[in-house]
Short mmCIF file of C-alpha atoms and ligand atoms in Angstrom, two decimals:
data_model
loop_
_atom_site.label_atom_id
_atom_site.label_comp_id
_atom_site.label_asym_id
_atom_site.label_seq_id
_atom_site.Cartn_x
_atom_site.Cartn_y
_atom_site.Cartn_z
CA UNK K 1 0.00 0.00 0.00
CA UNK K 2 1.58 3.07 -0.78
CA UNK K 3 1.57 5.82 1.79
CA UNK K 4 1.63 9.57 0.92
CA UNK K 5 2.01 12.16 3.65
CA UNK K 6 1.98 16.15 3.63
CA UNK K 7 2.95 18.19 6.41
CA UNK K 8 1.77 21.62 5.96
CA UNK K 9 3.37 24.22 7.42
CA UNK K 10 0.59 26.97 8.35
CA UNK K 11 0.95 30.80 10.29
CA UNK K 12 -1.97 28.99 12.71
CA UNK K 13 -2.80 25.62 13.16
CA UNK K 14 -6.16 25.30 14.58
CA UNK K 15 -8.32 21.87 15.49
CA UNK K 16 -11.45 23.25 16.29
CA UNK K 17 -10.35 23.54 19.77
CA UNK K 18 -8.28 24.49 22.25
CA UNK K 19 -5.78 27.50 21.72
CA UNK K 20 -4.45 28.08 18.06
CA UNK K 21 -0.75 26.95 17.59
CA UNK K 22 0.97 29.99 15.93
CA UNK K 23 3.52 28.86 13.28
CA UNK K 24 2.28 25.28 13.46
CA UNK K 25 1.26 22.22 11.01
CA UNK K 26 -0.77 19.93 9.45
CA UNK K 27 -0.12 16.09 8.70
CA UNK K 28 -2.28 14.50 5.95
CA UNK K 29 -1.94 11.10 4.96
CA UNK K 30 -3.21 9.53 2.21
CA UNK K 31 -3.78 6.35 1.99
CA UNK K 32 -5.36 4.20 -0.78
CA UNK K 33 -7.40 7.20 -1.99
CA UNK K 34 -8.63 7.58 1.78
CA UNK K 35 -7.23 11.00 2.90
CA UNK K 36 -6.96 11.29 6.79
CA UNK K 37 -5.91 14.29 8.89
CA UNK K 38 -2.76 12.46 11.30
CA UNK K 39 -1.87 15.81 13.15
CA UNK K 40 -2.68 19.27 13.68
CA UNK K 41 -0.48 21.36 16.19
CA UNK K 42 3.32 21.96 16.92
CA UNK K 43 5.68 21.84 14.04
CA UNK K 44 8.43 20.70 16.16
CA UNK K 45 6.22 17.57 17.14
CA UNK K 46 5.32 17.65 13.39
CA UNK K 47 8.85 17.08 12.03
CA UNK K 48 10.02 14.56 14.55
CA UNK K 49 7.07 12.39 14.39
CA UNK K 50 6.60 12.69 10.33
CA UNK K 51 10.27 13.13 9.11
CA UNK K 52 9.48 12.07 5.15
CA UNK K 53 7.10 13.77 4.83
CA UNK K 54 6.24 16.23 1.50
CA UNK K 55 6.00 19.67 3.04
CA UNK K 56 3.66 22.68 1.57
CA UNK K 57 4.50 25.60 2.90
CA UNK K 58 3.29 29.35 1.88
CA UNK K 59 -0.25 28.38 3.94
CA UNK K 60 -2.10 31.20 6.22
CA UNK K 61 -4.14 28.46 7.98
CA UNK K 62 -5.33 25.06 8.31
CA UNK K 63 -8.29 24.60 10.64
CA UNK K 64 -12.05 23.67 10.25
CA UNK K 65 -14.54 25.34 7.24
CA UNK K 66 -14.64 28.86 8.70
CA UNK K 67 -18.13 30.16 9.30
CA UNK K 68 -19.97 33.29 7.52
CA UNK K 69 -22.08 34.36 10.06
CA UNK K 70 -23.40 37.06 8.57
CA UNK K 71 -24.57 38.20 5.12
CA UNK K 72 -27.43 39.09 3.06
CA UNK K 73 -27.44 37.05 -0.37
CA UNK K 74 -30.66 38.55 -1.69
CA UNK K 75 -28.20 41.80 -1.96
CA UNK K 76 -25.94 39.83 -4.35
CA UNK K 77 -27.23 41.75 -7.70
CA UNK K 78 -26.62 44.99 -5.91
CA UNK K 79 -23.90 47.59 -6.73
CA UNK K 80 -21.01 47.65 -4.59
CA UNK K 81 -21.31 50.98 -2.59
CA UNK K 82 -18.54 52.64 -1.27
CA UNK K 83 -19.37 55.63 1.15
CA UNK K 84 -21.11 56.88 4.62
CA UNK K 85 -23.69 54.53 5.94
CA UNK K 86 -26.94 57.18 5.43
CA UNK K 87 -25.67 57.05 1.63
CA UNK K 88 -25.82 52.90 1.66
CA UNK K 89 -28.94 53.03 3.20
CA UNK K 90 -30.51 55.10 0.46
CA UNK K 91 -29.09 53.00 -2.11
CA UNK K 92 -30.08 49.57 -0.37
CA UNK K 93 -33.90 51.24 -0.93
CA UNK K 94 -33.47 51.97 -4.17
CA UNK K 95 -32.26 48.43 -5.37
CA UNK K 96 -34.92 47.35 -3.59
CA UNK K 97 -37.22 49.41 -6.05
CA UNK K 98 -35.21 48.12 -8.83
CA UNK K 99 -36.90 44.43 -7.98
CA UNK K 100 -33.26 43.09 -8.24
CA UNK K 101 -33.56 41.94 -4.43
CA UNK K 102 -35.32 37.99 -4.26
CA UNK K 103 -34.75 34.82 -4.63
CA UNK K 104 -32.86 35.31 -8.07
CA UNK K 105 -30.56 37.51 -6.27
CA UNK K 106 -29.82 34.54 -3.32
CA UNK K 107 -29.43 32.14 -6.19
CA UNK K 108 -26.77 34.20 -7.47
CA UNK K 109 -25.46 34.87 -3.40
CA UNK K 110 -25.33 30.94 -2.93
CA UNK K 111 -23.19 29.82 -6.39
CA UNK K 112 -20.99 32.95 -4.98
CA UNK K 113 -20.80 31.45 -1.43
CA UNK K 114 -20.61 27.77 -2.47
CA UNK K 115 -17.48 28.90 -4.10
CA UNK K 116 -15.58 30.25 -1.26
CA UNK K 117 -15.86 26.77 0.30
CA UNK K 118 -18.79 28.16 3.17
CA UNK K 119 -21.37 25.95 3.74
CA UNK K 120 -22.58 27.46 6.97
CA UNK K 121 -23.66 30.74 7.36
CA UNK K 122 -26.13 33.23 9.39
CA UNK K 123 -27.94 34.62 6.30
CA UNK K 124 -30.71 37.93 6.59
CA UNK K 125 -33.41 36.93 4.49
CA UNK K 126 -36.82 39.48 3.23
CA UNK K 127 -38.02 37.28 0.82
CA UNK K 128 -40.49 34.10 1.97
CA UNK K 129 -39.08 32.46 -1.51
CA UNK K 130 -35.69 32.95 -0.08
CA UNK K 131 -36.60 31.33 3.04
CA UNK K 132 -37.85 28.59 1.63
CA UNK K 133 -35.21 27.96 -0.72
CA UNK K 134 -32.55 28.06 2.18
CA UNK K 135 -34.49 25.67 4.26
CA UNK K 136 -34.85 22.74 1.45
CA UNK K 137 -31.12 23.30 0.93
CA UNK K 138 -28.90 20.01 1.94
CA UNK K 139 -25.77 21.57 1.47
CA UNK K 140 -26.02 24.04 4.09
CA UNK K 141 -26.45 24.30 7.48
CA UNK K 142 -26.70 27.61 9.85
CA UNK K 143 -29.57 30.16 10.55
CA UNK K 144 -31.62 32.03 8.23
CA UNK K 145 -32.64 35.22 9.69
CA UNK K 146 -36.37 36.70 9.02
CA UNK K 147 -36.13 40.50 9.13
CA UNK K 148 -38.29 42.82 10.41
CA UNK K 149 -38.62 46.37 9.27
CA UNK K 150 -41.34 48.12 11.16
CA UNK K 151 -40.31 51.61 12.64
CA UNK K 152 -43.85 52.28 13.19
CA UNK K 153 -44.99 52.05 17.23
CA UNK K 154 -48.65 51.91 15.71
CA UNK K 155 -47.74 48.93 14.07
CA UNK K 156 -46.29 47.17 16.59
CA UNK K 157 -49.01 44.49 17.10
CA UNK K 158 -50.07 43.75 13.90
CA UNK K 159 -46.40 43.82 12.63
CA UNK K 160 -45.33 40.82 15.96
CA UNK K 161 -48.52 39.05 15.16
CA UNK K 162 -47.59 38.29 11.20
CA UNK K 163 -44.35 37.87 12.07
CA UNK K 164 -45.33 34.87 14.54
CA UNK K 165 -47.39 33.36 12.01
CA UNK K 166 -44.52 33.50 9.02
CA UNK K 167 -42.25 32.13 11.61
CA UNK K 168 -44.89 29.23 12.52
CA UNK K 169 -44.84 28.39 8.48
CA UNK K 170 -40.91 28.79 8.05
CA UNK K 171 -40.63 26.51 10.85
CA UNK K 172 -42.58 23.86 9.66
CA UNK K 173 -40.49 23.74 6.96
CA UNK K 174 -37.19 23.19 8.97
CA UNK K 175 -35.04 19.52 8.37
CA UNK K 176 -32.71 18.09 10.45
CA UNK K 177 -29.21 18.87 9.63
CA UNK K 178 -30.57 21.63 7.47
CA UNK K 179 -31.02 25.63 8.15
CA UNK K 180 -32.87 26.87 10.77
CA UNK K 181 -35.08 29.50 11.43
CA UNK K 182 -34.31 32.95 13.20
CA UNK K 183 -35.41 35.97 13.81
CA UNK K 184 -33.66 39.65 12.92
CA UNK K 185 -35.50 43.01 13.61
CA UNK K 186 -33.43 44.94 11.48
CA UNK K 187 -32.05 48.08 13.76
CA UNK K 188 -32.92 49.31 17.01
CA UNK K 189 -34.03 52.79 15.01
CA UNK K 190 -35.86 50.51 12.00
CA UNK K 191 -37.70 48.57 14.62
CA UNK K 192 -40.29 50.37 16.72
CA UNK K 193 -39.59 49.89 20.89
CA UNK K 194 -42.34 47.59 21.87
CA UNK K 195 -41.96 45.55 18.79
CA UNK K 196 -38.17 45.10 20.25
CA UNK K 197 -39.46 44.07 23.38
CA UNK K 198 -42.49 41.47 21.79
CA UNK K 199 -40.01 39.96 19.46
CA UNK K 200 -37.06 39.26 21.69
CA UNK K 201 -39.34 37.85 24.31
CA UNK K 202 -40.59 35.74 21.86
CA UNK K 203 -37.09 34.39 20.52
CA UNK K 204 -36.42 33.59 24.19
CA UNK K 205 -39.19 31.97 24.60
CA UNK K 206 -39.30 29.75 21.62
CA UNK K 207 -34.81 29.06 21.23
CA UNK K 208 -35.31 30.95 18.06
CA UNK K 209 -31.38 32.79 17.16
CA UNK K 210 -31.69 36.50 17.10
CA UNK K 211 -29.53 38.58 15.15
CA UNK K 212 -29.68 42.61 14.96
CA UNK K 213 -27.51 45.04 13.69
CA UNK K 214 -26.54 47.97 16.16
CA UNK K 215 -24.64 50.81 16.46
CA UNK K 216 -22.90 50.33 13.29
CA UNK K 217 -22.09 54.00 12.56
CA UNK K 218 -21.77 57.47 14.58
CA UNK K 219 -25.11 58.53 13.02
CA UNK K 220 -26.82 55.31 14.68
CA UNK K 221 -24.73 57.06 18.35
CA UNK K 222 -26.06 60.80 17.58
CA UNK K 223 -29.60 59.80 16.58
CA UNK K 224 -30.41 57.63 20.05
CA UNK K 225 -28.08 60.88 22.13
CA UNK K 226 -29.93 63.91 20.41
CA UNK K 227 -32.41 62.17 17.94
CA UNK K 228 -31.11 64.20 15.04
CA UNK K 229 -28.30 63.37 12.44
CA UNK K 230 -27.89 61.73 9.49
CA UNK K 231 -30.12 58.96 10.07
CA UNK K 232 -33.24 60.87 10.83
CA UNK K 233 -33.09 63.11 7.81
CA UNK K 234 -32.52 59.60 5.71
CA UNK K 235 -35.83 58.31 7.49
CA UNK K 236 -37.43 61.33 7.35
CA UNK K 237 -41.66 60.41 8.53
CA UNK K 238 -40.15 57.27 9.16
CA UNK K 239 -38.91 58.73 12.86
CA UNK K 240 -41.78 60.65 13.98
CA UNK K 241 -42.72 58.64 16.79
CA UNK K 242 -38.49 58.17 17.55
CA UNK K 243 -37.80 59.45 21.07
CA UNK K 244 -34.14 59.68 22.30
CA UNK K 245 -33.20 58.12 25.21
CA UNK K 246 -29.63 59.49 25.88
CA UNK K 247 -28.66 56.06 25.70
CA UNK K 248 -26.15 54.14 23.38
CA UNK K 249 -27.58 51.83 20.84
CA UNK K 250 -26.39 49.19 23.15
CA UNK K 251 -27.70 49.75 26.44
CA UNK K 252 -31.46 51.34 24.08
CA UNK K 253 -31.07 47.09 23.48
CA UNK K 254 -30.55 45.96 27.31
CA UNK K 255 -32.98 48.27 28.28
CA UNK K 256 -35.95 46.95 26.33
CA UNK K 257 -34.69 43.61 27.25
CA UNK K 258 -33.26 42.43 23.41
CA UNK K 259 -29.90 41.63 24.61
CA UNK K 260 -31.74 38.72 27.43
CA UNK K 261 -32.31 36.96 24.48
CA UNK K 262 -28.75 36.73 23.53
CA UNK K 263 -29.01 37.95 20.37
CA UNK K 264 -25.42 38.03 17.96
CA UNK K 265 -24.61 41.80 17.63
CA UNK K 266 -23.67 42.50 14.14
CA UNK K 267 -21.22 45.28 13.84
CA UNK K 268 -21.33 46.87 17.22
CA UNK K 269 -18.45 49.32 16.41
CA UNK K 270 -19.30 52.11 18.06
CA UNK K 271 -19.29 50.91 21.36
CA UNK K 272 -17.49 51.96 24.86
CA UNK K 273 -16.44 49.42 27.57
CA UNK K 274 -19.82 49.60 29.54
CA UNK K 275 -21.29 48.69 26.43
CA UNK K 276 -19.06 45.39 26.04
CA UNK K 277 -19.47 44.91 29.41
CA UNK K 278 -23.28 45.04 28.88
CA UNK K 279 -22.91 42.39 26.11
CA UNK K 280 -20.66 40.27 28.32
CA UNK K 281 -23.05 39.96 30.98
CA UNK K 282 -26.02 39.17 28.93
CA UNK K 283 -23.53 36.53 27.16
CA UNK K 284 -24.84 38.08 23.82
CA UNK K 285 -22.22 37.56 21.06
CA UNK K 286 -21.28 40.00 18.26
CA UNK K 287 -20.13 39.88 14.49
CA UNK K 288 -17.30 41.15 12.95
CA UNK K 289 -17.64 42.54 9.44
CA UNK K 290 -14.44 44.78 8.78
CA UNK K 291 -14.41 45.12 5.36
CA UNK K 292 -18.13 46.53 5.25
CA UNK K 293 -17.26 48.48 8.20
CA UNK K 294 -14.34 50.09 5.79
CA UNK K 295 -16.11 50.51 3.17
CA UNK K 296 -19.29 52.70 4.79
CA UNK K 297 -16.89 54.56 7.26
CA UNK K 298 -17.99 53.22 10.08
CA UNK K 299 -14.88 52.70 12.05
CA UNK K 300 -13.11 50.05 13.70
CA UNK K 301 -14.51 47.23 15.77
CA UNK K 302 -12.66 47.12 18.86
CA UNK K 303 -11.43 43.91 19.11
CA UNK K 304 -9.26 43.84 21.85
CA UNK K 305 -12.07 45.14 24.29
CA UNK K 306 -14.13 42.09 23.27
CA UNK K 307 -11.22 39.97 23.88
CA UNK K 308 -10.70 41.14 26.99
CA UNK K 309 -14.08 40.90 28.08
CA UNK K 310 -14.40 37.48 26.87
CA UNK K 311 -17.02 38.18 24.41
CA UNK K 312 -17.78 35.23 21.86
CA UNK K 313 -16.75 37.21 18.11
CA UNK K 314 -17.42 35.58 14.61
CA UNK K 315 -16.98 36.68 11.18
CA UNK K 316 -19.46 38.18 8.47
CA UNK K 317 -19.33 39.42 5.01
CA UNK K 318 -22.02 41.41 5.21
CA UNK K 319 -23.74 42.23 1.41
CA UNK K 320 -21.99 42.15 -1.66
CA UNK K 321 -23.63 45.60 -1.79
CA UNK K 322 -20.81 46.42 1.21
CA UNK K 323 -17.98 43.81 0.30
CA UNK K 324 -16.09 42.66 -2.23
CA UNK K 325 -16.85 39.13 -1.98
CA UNK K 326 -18.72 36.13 0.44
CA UNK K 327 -15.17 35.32 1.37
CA UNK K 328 -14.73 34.96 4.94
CA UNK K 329 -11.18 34.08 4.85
CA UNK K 330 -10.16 37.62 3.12
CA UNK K 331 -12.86 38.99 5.50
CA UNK K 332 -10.12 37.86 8.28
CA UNK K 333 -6.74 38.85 6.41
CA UNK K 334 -8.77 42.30 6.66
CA UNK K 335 -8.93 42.07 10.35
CA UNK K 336 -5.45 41.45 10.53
CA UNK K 337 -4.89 44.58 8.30
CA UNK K 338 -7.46 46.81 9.93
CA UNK K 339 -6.45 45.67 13.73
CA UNK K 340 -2.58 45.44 13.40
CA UNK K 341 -1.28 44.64 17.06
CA UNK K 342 -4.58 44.96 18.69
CA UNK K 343 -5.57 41.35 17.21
CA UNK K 344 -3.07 38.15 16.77
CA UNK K 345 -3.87 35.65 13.75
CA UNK K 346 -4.93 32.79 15.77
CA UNK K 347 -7.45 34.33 17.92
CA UNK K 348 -9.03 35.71 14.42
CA UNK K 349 -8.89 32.44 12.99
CA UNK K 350 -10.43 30.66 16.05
CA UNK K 351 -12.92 33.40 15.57
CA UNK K 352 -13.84 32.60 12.02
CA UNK K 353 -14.28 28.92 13.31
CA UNK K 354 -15.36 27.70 16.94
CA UNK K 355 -17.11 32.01 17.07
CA UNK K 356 -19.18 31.39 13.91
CA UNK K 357 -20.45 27.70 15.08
CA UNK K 358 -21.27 29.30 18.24
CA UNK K 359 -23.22 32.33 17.84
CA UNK K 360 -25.47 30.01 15.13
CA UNK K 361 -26.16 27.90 17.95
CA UNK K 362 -23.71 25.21 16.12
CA UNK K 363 -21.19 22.53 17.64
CA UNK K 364 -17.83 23.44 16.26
CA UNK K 365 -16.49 20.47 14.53
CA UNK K 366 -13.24 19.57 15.91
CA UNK K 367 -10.34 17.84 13.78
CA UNK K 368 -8.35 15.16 15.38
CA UNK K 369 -6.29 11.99 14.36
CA UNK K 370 -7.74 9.93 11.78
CA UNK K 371 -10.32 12.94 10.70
CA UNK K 372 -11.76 12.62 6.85
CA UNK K 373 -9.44 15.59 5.34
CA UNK K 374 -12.15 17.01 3.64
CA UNK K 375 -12.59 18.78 6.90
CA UNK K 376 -9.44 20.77 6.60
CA UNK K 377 -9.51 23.83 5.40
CA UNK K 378 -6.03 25.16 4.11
CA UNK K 379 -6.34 28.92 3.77
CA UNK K 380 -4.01 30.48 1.50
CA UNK K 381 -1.66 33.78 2.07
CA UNK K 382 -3.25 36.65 1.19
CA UNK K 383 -1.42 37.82 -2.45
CA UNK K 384 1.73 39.76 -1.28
CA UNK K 385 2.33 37.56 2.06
CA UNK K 386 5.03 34.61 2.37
CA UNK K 387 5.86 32.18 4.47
CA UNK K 388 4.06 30.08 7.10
ZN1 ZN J 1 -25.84 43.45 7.40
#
């Protein structure tokens, strides 16, 4: 029988588990067609145990399929924007108008997805096609999130009340092994204050996975501290009814009890330590999306405040409308750019992994010896990086 190993040499070397080994390895084997992981971990160990071994070097990572935990591929036909947030907004609506955003659109989001190697992923969905599509799917696995848009406090009722029975129907349609169903109201600004409440009570009560987007930008800060800004000219009518609290998008959430139902906190950028601390006691998660946060000026997540809090942090792409591509590994070589010092490589790969399982309410597959290969990921070097 002939035996064929690889040890490849990666900047991290993550199982799944455990603390990432920086400048570590890989050992494949394959044997009669069968390809089985022997090793992941310390090169030193690597070497000595596998001496012949071939050895591939010029690797950024080997670890698990890294998780997109957030995106919205009904936004895959839309133009890439590049600007402040109000201005993304506005054209988000008018693609919207344009009828490019459905289940054509997620079609086109999924091929795109399926070929960055993701097959589990928190996805925002506005389209009960969409939904449906993503649930029959057996090649992926991960939450699909409804959205609600209802800035109306008028509304609030009617609004929670269809919502619970599209949830009912979506759920009846869930499979084993397949997506499942959760719940996003979109902002805390685009959702009206009792409908906040009524919905996150309702997640809680039912283990549905919440998802919201919050203080993303400054303008999302000034509107809820003086109720004016960029944001409530771009709403205009919208935000009649919008009262400011003095409060940061953050604690507006604790306060109307969203964050009790542990929602994942996508963006949360513009945050200060109470605010972290806020999320760390509720053991809500958040979602890291740097390269959308770039692109609309939004700022920089501040990672090492999470860390040190001990806050569970994944990775998104957000919209092709904000990012370049589904591609959750060059959403992390971003990080790296973006947080310099402030973040090391294997605590954002271990992010991209064992953070994205968790905040969709997944188990984290972990690779040990004798693990089907297929199950290793090997992430390149970004263009312009060598080594291992
Ligand atoms: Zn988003």
């Amino acid at each position: 029988m002939s035996l064929k190993r690889v040890r490849i040499d990666a900047q991290v070397a993550y199982g799944g588990f455990g603390t990432p080994v920086e400048h570590g390895s890989a050992v494949v084997q394959d044997a009669a067609g069968s390809r089985r992981v022997l090793f992941i971990g310390d090169r030193d160990e690597a070497a000595a145990r596998w001496p012949d071994a071939d050895v591939k070097t010029g690797v950024f990572a080997v670890s698990p399929p890294p998780v997109n935990a957030h995106v919205h591929l009904d936004l895959s036909r839309m133009p890439p924007y590049r600007g402040p947030y109000a201005g993304f907004i506005r054209a988000v609506v008018a693609h919207q108008r344009s009828g490019e955003r459905g289940l054509p659109a997620a079609q086109d989001g999924l091929t795109a997805l399926a070929k960055t190697g993701a097959s589990v992923v928190g996805d925002v969905v506005t389209d009960e096609a969409v939904m449906f599509e993503l649930l029959a799917r057996e090649d992926l696995t991960g939450v699909a999130y409804w959205e609600v848009f209802a800035p109306d406090p008028a509304e609030a009722d009617a609004t929670f009340d269809a919502t619970v029975e599209r949830l009912r129907r979506f759920k009846a349609a869930e499979r084993p092994g397949g997506m499942r169903v959760g719940l996003t109201p979109h902002t805390p600004h685009t959702v009206s204050a009792p409908l906040l409440s009524k919905l996150a009570r309702f997640a809680a009560a039912n283990e549905l996975p919440l998802q919201i987007h919050v203080a993303e930008s400054p303008d999302e800060t000034e509107l809820h501290q003086s109720g004016g800004g960029a944001l409530r000219e771009l709403m205009g009518p919208m935000l009649d009814h919008w009262t400011p609290t003095g409060m940061s998008p953050v604690a507006y959430l604790g306060e109307l009890g969203v964050l009790d139902a542990r929602p994942s906190l996508v963006h949360a950028v513009q945050v200060d330590e109470e605010d972290v601390r806020l999320i760390a006691r509720a053991g809500a998660s958040v979602v890291h999306c740097p390269r959308s946060n770039t692109a609309l000026d939004c700022g920089r997540f501040p990672i090492e405040l999470y860390a040190r809090h001990g806050v569970d942090v994944a990775f998104g792409t957000d919209s092709l409308g904000s990012s370049p591509s589904l591609d959750v590994q060059a959403e992390v070589h971003a990080a790296l750019a973006v947080h310099g010092a402030r973040a090391n490589a294997g605590a954002l790969v271990r992010a991209a992994v064992k953070g994205g399982y968790r905040v969709l309410g997944l188990t984290p597959p972990r690779l040990t010896r004798g693990s089907d290969a297929a199950g290793l990921t090997v992430w390149p070097q970004p263009a312009g990086v060598s080594g291992g």
